[in-house]
Short mmCIF file of C-alpha atoms and ligand atoms in Angstrom, two decimals:
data_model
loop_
_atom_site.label_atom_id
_atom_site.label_comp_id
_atom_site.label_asym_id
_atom_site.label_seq_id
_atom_site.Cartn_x
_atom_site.Cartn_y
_atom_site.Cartn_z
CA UNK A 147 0.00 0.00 0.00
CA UNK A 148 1.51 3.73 -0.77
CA UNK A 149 1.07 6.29 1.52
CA UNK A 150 0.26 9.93 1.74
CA UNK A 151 2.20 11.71 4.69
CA UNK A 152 0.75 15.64 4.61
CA UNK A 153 2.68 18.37 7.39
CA UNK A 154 -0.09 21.04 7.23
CA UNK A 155 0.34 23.70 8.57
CA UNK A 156 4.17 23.89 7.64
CA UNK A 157 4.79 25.95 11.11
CA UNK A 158 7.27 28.37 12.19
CA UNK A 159 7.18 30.43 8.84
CA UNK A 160 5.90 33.00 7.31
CA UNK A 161 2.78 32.70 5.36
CA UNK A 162 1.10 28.73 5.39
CA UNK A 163 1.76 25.65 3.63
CA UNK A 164 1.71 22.63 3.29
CA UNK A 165 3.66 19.72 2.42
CA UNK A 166 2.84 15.71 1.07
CA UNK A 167 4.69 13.52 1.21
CA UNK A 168 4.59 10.33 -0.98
CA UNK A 169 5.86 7.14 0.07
CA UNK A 170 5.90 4.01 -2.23
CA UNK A 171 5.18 0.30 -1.21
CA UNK A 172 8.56 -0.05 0.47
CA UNK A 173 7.39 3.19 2.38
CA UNK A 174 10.34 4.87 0.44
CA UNK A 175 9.87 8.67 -0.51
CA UNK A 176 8.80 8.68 -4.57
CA UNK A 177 7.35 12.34 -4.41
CA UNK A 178 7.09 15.50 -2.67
CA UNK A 179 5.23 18.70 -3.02
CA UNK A 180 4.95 22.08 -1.07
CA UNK A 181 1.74 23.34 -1.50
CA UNK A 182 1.41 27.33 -0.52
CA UNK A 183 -2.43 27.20 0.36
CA UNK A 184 -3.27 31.60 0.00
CA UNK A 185 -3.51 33.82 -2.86
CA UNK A 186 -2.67 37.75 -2.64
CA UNK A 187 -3.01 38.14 -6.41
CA UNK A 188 -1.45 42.26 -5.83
CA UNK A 189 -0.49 42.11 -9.09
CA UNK A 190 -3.81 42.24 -10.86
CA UNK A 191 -6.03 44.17 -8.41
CA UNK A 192 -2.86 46.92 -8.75
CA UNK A 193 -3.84 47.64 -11.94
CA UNK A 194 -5.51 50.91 -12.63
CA UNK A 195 -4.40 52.65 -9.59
CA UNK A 196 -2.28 55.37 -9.58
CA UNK A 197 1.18 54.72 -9.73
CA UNK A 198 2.46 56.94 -6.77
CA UNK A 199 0.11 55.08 -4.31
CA UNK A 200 1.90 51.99 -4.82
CA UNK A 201 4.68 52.46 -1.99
CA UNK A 202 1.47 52.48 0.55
CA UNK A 203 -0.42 49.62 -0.78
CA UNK A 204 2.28 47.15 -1.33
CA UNK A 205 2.85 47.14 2.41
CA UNK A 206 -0.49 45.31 2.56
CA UNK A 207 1.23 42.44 1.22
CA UNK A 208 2.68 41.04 4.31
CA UNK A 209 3.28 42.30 7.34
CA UNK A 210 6.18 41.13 8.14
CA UNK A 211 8.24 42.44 5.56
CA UNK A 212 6.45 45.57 4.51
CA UNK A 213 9.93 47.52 4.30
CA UNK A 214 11.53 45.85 1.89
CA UNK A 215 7.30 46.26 -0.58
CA UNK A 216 7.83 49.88 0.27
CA UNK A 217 11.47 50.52 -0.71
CA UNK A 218 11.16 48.37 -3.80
CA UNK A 219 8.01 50.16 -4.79
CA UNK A 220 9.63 53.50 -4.31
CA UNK A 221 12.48 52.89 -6.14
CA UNK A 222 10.43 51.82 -8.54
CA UNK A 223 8.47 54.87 -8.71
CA UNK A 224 11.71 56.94 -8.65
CA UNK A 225 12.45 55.25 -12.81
CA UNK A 226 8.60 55.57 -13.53
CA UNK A 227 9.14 59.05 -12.78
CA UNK A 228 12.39 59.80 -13.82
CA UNK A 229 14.05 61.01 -10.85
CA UNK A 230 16.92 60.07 -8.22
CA UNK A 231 16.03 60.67 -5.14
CA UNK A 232 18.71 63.49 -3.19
CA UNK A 233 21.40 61.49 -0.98
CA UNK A 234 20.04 62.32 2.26
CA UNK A 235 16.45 60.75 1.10
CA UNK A 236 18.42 57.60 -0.62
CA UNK A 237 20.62 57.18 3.14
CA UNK A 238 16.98 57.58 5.01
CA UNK A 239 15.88 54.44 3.11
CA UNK A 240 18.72 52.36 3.42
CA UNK A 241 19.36 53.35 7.07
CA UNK A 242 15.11 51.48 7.40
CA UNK A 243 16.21 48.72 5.26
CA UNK A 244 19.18 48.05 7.70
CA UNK A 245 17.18 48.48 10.60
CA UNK A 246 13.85 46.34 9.23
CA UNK A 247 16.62 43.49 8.26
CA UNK A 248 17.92 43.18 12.14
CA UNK A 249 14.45 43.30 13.16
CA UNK A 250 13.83 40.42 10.27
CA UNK A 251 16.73 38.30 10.89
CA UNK A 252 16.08 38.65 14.78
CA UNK A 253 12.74 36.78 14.45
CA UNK A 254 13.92 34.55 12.16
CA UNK A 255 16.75 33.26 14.34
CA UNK A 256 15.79 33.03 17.90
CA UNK A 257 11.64 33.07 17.28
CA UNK A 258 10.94 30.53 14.29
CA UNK A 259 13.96 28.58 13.50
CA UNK A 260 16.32 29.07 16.50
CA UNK A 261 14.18 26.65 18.76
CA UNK A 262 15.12 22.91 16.23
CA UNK A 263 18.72 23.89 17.46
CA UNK A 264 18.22 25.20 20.66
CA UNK A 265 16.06 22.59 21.67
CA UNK A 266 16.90 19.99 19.56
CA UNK A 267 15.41 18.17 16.57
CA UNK A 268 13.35 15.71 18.80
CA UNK A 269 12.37 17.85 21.44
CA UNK A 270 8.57 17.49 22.42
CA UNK A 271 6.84 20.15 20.36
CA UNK A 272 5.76 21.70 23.35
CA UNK A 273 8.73 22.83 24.05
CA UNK A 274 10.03 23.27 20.39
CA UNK A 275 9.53 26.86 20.04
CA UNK A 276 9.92 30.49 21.48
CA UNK A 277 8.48 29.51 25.10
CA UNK A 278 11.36 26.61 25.41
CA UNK A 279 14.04 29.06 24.67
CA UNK A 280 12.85 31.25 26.96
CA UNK A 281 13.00 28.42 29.44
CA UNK A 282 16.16 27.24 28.24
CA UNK A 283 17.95 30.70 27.99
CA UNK A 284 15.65 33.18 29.43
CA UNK A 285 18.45 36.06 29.67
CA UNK A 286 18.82 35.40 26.36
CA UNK A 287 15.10 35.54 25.13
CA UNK A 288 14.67 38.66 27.06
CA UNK A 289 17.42 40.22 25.08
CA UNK A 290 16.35 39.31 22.15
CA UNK A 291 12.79 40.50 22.63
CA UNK A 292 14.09 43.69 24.29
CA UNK A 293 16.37 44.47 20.87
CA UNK A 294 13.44 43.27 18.68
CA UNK A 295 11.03 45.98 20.05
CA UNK A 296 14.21 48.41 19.84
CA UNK A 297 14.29 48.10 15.81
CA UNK A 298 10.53 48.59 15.62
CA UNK A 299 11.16 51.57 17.98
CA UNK A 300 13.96 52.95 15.64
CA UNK A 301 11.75 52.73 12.80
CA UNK A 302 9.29 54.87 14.20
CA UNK A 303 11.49 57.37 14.95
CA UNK A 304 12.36 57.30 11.25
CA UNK A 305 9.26 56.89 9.62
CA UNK A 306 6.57 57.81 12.28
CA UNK A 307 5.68 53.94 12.15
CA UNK A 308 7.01 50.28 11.77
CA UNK A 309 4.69 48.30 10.45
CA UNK A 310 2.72 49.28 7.03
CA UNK A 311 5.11 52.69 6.20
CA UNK A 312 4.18 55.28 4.03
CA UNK A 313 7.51 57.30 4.66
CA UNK A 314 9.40 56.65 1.57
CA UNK A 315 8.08 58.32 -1.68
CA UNK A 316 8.76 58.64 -5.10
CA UNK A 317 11.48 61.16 -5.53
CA UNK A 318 12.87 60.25 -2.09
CA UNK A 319 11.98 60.58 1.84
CA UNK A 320 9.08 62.58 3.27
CA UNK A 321 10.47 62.61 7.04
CA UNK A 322 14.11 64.29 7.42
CA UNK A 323 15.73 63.04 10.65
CA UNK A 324 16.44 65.65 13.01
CA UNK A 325 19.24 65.96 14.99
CA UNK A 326 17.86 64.91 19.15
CA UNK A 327 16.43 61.95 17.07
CA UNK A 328 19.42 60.73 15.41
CA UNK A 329 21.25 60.53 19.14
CA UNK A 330 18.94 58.47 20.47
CA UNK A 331 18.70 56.39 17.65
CA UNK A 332 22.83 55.87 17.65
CA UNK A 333 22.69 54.78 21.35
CA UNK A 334 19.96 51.89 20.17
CA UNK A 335 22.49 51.06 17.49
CA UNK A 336 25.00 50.20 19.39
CA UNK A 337 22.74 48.07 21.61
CA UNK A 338 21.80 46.06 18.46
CA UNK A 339 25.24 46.58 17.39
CA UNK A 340 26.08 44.20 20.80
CA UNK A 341 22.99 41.78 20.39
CA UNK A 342 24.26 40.93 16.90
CA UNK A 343 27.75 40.10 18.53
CA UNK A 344 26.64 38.24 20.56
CA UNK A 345 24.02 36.17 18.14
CA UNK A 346 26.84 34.79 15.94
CA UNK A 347 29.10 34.05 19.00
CA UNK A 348 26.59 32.22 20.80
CA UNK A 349 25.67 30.12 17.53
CA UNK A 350 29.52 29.20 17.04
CA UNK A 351 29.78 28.02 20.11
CA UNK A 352 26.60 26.22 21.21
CA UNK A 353 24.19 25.38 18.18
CA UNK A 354 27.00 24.83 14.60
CA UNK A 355 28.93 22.47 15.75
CA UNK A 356 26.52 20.68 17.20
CA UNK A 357 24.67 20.51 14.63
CA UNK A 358 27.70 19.90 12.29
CA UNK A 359 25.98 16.76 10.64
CA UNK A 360 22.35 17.70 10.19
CA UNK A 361 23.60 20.83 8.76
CA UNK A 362 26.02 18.34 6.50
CA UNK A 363 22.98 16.49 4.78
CA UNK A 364 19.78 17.93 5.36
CA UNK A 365 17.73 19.62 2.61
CA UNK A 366 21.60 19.73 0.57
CA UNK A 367 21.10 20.63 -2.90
CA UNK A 368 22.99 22.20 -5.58
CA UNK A 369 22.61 25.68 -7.54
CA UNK A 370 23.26 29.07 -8.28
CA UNK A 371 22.54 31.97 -6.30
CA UNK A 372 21.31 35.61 -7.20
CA UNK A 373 22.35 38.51 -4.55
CA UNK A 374 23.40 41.98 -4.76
CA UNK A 375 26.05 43.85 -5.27
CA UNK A 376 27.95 47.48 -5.34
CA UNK A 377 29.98 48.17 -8.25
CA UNK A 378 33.47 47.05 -6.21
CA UNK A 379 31.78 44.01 -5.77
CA UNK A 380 30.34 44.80 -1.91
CA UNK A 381 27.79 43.37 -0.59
CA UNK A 382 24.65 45.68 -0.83
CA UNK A 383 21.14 45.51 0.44
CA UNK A 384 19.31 48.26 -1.22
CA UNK A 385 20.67 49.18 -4.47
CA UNK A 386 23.55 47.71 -6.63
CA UNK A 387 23.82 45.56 -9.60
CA UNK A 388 22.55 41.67 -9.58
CA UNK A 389 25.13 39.40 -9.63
CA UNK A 390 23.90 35.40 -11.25
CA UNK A 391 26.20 32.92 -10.11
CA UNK A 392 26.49 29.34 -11.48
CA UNK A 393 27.35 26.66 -8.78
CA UNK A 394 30.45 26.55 -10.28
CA UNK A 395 31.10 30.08 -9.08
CA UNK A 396 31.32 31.57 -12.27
CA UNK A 397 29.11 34.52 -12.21
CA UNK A 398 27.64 37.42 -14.75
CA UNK A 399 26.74 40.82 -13.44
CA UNK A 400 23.55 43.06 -15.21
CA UNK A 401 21.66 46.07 -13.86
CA UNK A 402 18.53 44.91 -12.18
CA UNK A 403 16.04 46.61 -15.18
CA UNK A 404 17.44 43.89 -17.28
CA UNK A 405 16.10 40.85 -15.22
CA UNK A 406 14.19 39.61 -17.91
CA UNK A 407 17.28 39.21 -19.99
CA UNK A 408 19.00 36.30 -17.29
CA UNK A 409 15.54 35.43 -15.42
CA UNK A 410 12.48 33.85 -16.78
CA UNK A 411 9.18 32.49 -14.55
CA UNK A 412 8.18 29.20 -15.30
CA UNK A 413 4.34 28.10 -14.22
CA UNK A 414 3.01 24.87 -12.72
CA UNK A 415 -1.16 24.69 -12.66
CA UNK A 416 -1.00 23.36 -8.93
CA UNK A 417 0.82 26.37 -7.27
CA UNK A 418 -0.01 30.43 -6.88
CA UNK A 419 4.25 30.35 -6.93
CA UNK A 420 5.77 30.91 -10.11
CA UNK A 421 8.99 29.28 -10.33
CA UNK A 422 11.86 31.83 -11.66
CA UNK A 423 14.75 30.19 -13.11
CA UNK A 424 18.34 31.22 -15.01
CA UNK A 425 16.95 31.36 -18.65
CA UNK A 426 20.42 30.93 -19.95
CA UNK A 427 20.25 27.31 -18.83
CA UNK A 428 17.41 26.65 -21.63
CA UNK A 429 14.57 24.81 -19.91
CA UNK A 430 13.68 24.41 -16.17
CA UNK A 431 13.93 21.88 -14.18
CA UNK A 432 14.11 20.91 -10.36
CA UNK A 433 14.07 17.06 -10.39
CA UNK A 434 16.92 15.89 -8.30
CA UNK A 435 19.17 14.00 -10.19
CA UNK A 436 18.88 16.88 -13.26
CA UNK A 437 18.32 20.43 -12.19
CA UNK A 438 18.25 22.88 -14.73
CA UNK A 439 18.84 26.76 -14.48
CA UNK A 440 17.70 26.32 -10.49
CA UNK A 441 19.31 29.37 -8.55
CA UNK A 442 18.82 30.58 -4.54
CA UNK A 443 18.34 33.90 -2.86
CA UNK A 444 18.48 34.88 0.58
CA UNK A 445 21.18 35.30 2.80
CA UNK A 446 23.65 32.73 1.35
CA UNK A 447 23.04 34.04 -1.51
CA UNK A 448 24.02 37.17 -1.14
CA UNK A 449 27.09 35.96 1.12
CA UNK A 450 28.36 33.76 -1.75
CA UNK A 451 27.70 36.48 -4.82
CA UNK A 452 29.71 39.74 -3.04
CA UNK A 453 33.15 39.55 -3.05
CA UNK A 454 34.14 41.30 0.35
CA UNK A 455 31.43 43.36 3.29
CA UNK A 456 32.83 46.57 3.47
CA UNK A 457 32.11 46.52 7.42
CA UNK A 458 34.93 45.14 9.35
CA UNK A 459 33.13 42.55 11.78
CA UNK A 460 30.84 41.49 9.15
CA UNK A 461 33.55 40.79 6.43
CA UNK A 462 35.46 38.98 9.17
CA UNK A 463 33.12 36.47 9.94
CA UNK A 464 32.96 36.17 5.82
CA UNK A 465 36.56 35.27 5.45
CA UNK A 466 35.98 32.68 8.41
CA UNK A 467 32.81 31.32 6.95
CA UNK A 468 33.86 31.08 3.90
CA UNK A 469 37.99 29.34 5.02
CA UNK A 470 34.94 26.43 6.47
CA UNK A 471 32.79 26.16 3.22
CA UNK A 472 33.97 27.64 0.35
CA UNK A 473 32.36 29.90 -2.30
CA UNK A 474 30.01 28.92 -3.13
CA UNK A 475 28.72 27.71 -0.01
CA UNK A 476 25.49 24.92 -0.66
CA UNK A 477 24.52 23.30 2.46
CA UNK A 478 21.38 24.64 3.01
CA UNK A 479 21.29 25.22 6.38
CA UNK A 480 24.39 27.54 6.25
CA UNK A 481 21.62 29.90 5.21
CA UNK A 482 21.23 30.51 9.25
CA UNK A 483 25.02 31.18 9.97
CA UNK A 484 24.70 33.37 6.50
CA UNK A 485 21.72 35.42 8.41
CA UNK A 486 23.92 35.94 11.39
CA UNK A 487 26.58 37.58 9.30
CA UNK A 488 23.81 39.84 7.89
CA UNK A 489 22.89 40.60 11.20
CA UNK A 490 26.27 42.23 12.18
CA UNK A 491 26.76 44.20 8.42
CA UNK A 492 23.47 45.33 9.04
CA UNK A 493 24.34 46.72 12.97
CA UNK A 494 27.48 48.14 11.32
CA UNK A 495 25.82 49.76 8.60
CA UNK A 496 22.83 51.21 10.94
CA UNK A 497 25.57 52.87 12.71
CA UNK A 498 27.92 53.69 9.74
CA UNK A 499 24.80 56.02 7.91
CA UNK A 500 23.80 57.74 11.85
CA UNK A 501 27.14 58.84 12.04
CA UNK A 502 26.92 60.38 7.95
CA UNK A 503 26.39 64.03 9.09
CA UNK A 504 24.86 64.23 6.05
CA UNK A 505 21.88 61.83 7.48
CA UNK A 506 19.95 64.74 9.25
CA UNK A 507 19.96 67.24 6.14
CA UNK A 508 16.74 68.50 5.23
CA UNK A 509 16.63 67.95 1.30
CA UNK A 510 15.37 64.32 1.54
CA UNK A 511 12.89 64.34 -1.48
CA UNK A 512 12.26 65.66 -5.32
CA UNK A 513 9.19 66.34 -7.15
CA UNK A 514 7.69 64.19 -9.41
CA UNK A 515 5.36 64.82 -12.61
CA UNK A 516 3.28 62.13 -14.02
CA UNK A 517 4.19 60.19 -17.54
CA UNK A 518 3.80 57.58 -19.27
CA UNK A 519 6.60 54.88 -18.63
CA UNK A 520 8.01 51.74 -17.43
CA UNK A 521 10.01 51.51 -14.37
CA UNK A 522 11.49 48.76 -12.21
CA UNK A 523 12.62 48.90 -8.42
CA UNK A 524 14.64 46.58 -6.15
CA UNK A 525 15.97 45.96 -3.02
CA UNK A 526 17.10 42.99 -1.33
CA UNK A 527 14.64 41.85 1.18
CA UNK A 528 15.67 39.65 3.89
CA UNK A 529 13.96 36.90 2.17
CA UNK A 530 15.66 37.62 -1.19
CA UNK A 531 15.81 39.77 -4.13
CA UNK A 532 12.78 41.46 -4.25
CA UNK A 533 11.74 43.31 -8.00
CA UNK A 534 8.76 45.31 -8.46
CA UNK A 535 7.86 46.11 -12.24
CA UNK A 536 5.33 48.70 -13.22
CA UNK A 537 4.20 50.47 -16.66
CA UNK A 538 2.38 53.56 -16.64
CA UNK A 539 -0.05 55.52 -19.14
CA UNK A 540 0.53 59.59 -19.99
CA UNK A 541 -1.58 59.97 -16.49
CA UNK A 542 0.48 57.95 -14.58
CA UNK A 543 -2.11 55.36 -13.89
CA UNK A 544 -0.74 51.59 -13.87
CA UNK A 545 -1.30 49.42 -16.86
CA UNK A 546 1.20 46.46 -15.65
CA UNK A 547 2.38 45.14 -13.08
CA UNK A 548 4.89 42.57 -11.75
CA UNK A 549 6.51 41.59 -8.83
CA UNK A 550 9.40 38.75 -8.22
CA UNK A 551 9.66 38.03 -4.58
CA UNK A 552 12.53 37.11 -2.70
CA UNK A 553 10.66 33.54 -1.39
CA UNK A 554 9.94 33.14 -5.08
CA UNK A 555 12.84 32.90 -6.47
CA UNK A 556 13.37 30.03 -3.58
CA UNK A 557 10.41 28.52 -4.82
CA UNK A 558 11.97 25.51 -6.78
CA UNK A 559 14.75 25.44 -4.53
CA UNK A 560 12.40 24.69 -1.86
CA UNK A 561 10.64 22.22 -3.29
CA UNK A 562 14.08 20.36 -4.32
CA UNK A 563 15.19 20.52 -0.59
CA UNK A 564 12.00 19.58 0.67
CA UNK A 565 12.13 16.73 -1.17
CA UNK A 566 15.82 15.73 -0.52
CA UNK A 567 15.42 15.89 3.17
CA UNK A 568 12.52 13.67 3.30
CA UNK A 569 14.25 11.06 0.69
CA UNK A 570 17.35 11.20 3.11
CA UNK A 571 15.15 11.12 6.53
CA UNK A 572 11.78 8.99 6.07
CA UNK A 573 13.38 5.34 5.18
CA UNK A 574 11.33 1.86 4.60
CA UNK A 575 8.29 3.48 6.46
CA UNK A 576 9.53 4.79 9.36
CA UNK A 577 8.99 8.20 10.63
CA UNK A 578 7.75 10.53 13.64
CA UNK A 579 7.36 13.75 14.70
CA UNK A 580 11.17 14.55 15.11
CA UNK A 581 11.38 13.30 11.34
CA UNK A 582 8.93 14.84 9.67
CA UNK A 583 10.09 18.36 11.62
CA UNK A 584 13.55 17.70 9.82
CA UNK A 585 11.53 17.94 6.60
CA UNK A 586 10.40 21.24 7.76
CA UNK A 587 13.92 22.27 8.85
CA UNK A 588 14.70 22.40 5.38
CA UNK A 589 11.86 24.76 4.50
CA UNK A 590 12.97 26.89 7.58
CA UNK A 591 16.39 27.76 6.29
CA UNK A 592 14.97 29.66 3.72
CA UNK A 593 13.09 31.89 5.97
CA UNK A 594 9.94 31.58 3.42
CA UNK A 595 7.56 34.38 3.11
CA UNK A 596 4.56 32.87 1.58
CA UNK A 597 2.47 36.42 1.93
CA UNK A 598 4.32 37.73 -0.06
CA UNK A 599 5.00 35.44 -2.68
CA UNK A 600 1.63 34.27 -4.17
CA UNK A 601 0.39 36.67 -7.02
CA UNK A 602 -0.17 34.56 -9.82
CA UNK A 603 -3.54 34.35 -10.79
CA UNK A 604 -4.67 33.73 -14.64
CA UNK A 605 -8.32 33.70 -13.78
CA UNK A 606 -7.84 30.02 -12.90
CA UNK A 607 -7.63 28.42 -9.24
CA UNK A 608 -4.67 26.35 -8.48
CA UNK A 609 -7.46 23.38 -7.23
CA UNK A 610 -7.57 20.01 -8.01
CA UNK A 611 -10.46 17.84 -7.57
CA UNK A 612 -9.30 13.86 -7.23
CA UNK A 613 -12.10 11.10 -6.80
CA UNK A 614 -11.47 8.05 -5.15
CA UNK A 615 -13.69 4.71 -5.06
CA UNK A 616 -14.36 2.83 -1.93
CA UNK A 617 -11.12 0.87 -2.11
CA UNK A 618 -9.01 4.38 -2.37
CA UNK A 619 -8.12 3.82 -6.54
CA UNK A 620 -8.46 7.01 -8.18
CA UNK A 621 -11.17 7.07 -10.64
CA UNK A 622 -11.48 10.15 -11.65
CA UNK A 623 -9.75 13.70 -11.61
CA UNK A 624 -11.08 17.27 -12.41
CA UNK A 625 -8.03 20.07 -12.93
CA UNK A 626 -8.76 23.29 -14.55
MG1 MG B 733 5.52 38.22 -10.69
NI1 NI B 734 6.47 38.84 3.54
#
């Protein structure tokens, strides 16, 4: 007899899912599939709106990672319009980016995925999560909370609120920093500044080498990887060129309004994902034993494409994390130590723009006409490379709209590692609820944001209607 083994709901991530599992008569793994059960569908019901209100209403799409909607939005408004936002207004942004990434990467660590290590694999579920750490660690947890509310506080101060912005404009930033602000924001800096210190320490010494094996051969798969970079080569987070890298480690570089030159999205009726792939490689594929043009975002990603961080703490934990694995670096679950180096560039870059004096000058924005053109925006979001596309008629309303985002990308890549882990973990029939969490380990590395990610809709629904008889043999099956 086969069997059907579904995790639903996928927990600890962003956004819900679910996953099935396939066994065959040995009660081997034949097939797997990560179903993202929502629709957000943005980019139709955008259409027809006026371009300059997009920064606002993209930060409906999720909120957890509303900064990273609103900064790709306005710097997609910015080409749309034609104009460059004044440096002041371009630092503003990027100092929120920084900010909303160590508030990001916080969560992620210690809240969602931090507990599998902490606790352990096998730990009861229970106890699996945030209120075991706390247990476990609570002057830890306590910090961590305590810093977490700090970065929400910070953006405040900087945009007049955290969650669902509406600071950053087209043509730049609407709320110049003022001087008694920007001192009490440096002090919080520094506090994160420590926090993120102490993060990577802590997970050096008491969760990776622990964890040296599961980390070894869970979820491993091989591709290329998409980040951003500055023109030297840097690692950048808000603006920069896109950098494509083969698993080899070969790499090509392009300016990110020619994605659809290196990028094309392939569709599969049973998901609201598209799956984005390296169109030079031809055709797409993400079966295991033959890949084809399958590439990763995220924060390995981006640690494998730059070259060098040009903050010192950050780029030294690169040179040591990359004397362990290499470059590229593909065991999946490196994307955690990855997000612990982000942590600390992003601390050292919070503090690197609060001390430009420049930061608290009052040009911060340009004007803007409306016209008809086409305009493209991106940022990296925590969860990847994040593009939002629009065209505009001579009023500036929007005729088209597209958005890649970052969990996207990841979509295939998901789906691959998903499947490897539960090939490599669920053996001759055997499994419990420590396995089948390893399964979602895999999907946890990747820090998925399925909010976000779910905006294709053709008019069709991603359903599938299968009929079984009384002796469960499929007779009949309805797809649209
Ligand atoms: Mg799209
Ligand atoms: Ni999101």
């Amino acid at each position: 007899m086969t069997k059907t083994l579904v995790i639903q709901p996928v927990s600890r991530i962003e956004g819900h899912a679910k996953v099935t599992i396939q066994l065959d008569e040995a009660g081997n793994v034949q097939d797997t599939r990560v179903n993202v059960i929502e629709l957000r569908g943005f980019e139709k019901f955008c259409v027809g709106r006026p371009v300059e209100e997009m920064p606002r209403i993209v930060t409906r799409i999720c909120g957890v990672c509303p900064w990273s909607h609103h900064l790709a939005s306005s710097k997609a408004c910015d080409a749309v319009f034609g104009v460059e936002p004044p440096p002041t207004g371009r630092k503003l942004r990027e100092l929120c980016n920084s900010v909303a990434y160590m508030e990001e990467h916080i969560l992620h660590f210690f809240i969602l995925a931090g507990a599998d290590f902490v606790m352990g694999p096998d730990a009861d579920p229970a106890t699996r999560n945030i209120i075991g750490i706390i247990g476990k660690y609570p002057d830890v947890a306590t910090r961590v909370v305590k810093v977490r509310h700090m970065c929400a506080k910070m953006l405040e101060v900087l945009a007049g609120k955290a969650i669902h912005p509406d600071a950053s404009v087209p043509g730049g930033f609407s709320k110049p920093l003022l001087a008694p602000e920007r001192d009490q924001l440096r002090k919080m800096a520094d506090e994160c500044l420590e926090l993120a210190k102490f993060a990577i320490d802590f997970a050096k010494k008491n969760i990776f080498p622990q964890y040296l094996d599961v980390v070894k051969s869970l979820g491993v798969i091989e591709t290329g990887f998409l980040g951003t970079v500055k023109d030297d080569g840097a690692l950048d987070l808000y603006d920069g060129k896109l950098r494509l890298m083969s698993k080899d480690g070969t790499f090509a570089d392009f300016p990110y309004d020619k994605y659809t030159d290196y990028i094309s999205e392939h569709i599969e009726p049973w998901s609201y994902l598209k799956f984005p792939y390296d169109k030079r490689a031809g055709k797409f594929s993400m079966e295991l034993d033959s890949p084809n043009g399958i590439y990763r975002t995220n924060t390995l990603a981006r640690i494998n494409v730059c070259d060098f961080i040009d903050t010192p703490l950050a780029q030294a934990e690169l040179e040591e994390f990359r004397n362990n694995f290499g470059r590229p670096a593909q065991l999946t679950l490196l994307y955690h130590w990855a997000r612990l180096i982000e942590l600390l560039y992003n601390a050292e870059n919070a503090i690197r723009l609060l001390d430009d004096p420049k930061i608290t000058n009052f040009e911060t924005r340009r004007k803007v006409e409306p016209r008809a053109a086409h305009g493209i925006g991106c940022v990296e979001a925590p969860r990847g490379t994040l593009i939002h596309d629009y065209t505009t008629d001579a009023n500036g309303i929007l005729t088209d709209v597209n958005l890649i985002v970052g969990t996207t990308h990841n979509n295939a890549p998901i789906n691959m590692s998903v499947k490897q882990a539960a090939k490599a973990v669920i053996k001759d029939g055997r499994y419990d609820q420590g396995i089948l969490n390893r399964v979602e380990m895999a999907i946890r590395a990747y820090d998925p944001c399925l909010s976000c990610a779910t905006h294709k809709f053709d008019g069709t629904l991603a359903v599938r209607i299968d009929i079984y008889n009384h002796d469960g043999r499929l007779i009949d099956s309805m797809a649209n």
